[in-house]
């Protein structure tokens, strides 16, 4: 899942985000979602979230935990 649909993103899941400062390079940061900041159901650049460590960015990839 690519993180562009709000219904796919939930608090507590592990995601890869791109921070504002890293948008030019596309460098991703891994973390756990604390809050979903985007109100719309879809965003072409990814849903904006706040991680548990306070960093804010747009979801590029949803990490699926192995079962």
XYZ file of N, CA and C in Angstrom:
201
model
N 0.851 -1.191 0.000
C 0.000 0.000 0.000
C 0.887 1.242 0.000
N 0.430 2.267 -0.694
C 1.280 3.428 -0.901
C 0.981 4.621 0.009
N -0.054 4.570 0.816
C -0.298 5.646 1.780
C -0.986 6.875 1.228
N -1.608 6.766 0.056
C -2.311 7.912 -0.522
C -3.779 7.960 -0.104
N -4.315 6.837 0.374
C -5.704 6.779 0.831
C -5.751 6.812 2.354
N -6.551 7.724 2.885
C -6.626 7.900 4.344
C -7.130 6.641 5.047
N -8.012 5.884 4.386
C -8.563 4.662 4.993
C -7.505 3.586 5.217
N -6.376 3.666 4.500
C -5.316 2.669 4.635
C -4.362 2.968 5.788
N -4.420 4.200 6.317
C -3.465 4.642 7.336
C -4.169 4.710 8.691
N -3.577 4.068 9.705
C -4.175 4.041 11.045
C -3.106 4.281 12.098
N -3.505 4.855 13.213
C -2.580 5.051 14.334
C -2.042 3.700 14.785
N -0.734 3.660 15.069
C -0.110 2.440 15.554
C 0.579 1.621 14.481
N 0.343 1.949 13.210
C 1.005 1.171 12.158
C 2.373 1.750 11.822
N 3.250 0.905 11.327
C 4.600 1.308 10.942
C 4.591 1.765 9.490
N 5.153 2.957 9.256
C 5.149 3.534 7.912
C 6.505 4.143 7.578
N 6.723 4.363 6.286
C 7.868 5.131 5.786
C 7.303 6.481 5.360
N 7.864 7.581 5.896
C 7.404 8.910 5.518
C 8.556 9.718 4.931
N 8.186 10.753 4.171
C 9.166 11.716 3.688
C 8.919 13.010 4.452
N 9.942 13.465 5.178
C 9.857 14.720 5.920
C 9.928 15.887 4.944
N 9.405 17.064 5.341
C 9.428 18.254 4.494
C 10.852 18.556 4.019
N 11.823 18.474 4.926
C 13.213 18.802 4.581
C 13.832 17.797 3.612
N 13.232 16.606 3.501
C 13.773 15.556 2.637
C 13.002 15.392 1.326
N 12.078 16.308 1.025
C 11.248 16.161 -0.174
C 12.077 16.173 -1.456
N 13.143 16.967 -1.485
C 13.977 17.039 -2.700
C 14.724 15.735 -2.948
N 15.216 15.115 -1.885
C 15.994 13.887 -2.037
C 15.121 12.637 -2.035
N 13.943 12.703 -1.410
C 13.060 11.549 -1.318
C 13.455 10.582 -0.220
N 14.392 11.005 0.656
C 14.831 10.156 1.770
C 13.645 9.870 2.691
N 13.493 8.605 3.073
C 12.366 8.241 3.934
C 12.816 8.013 5.373
N 11.863 8.176 6.275
C 12.069 7.967 7.695
C 11.018 6.961 8.160
N 11.436 5.964 8.910
C 10.522 4.938 9.395
C 10.021 5.302 10.794
N 8.745 5.036 11.054
C 8.208 5.306 12.376
C 6.799 4.769 12.529
N 6.235 5.022 13.703
C 4.892 4.550 14.034
C 3.947 5.744 14.066
N 2.811 5.617 13.392
C 1.833 6.706 13.282
C 1.192 6.987 14.643
N 1.203 8.276 15.023
C 0.506 8.720 16.227
C -0.799 9.418 15.845
N -0.700 10.386 14.899
C -1.877 11.150 14.472
C -1.909 11.238 12.953
N -3.123 11.270 12.398
C -3.306 11.512 10.969
C -3.697 12.977 10.821
N -2.920 13.718 10.025
C -3.120 15.164 9.913
C -3.900 15.580 8.669
N -3.960 14.734 7.659
C -4.709 15.046 6.436
C -6.179 14.731 6.663
N -7.048 15.701 6.333
C -8.485 15.501 6.520
C -9.162 14.832 5.330
N -8.633 15.057 4.123
C -9.276 14.494 2.937
C -9.025 12.991 2.855
N -9.874 12.298 2.097
C -9.779 10.841 2.014
C -8.639 10.384 1.114
N -8.114 11.296 0.257
C -7.031 10.944 -0.668
C -6.117 12.153 -0.831
N -4.815 11.901 -0.933
C -3.863 12.964 -1.261
C -2.821 12.387 -2.206
N -2.576 13.049 -3.352
C -1.675 12.486 -4.363
C -0.227 12.330 -3.906
N 0.207 13.096 -2.901
C 1.582 13.006 -2.413
C 1.698 12.161 -1.149
N 0.590 11.627 -0.677
C 0.593 10.806 0.528
C -0.097 11.506 1.682
N -0.694 10.736 2.565
C -1.389 11.258 3.737
C -0.362 11.790 4.724
N -0.594 13.005 5.244
C 0.336 13.601 6.210
C 0.030 13.060 7.603
N 1.092 12.605 8.287
C 0.944 12.017 9.620
C 1.995 12.572 10.573
N 1.722 12.431 11.865
C 2.710 12.709 12.918
C 3.100 11.376 13.520
N 4.402 11.131 13.615
C 4.899 9.895 14.207
C 4.941 10.020 15.726
N 5.135 8.901 16.409
C 5.183 8.906 17.874
C 6.342 9.742 18.408
N 7.404 9.921 17.584
C 8.542 10.742 18.025
C 8.367 12.221 17.675
N 7.201 12.589 17.109
C 6.888 13.993 16.835
C 7.197 14.459 15.423
N 7.872 13.652 14.624
C 8.187 14.052 13.252
C 6.929 14.010 12.389
N 6.843 14.953 11.434
C 5.681 15.064 10.561
C 6.124 14.902 9.113
N 5.379 14.106 8.358
C 5.683 13.927 6.944
C 4.564 13.199 6.236
N 4.764 12.978 4.935
C 3.762 12.293 4.128
C 4.136 10.825 3.944
N 3.135 9.958 4.081
C 3.347 8.512 3.988
C 3.705 8.134 2.552
N 4.825 7.459 2.385
C 5.243 6.943 1.082
C 4.987 5.449 0.986
N 5.076 4.754 2.095
C 4.882 3.310 2.085
C 4.383 2.857 3.444
N 3.446 1.919 3.415
C 2.955 1.305 4.646
C 3.697 -0.007 4.823
N 4.376 -0.152 5.942
C 5.143 -1.366 6.225
C 4.185 -2.422 6.763
N 4.185 -3.572 6.149
C 3.344 -4.694 6.615
C 4.209 -5.552 7.520
N 3.779 -5.709 8.742
C 4.514 -6.532 9.693
C 4.340 -8.001 9.356
N 5.429 -8.783 9.412
C 5.290 -10.236 9.162
C 4.459 -10.879 10.266
N 3.653 -11.853 9.879
C 2.771 -12.525 10.852
C 3.451 -13.729 11.431
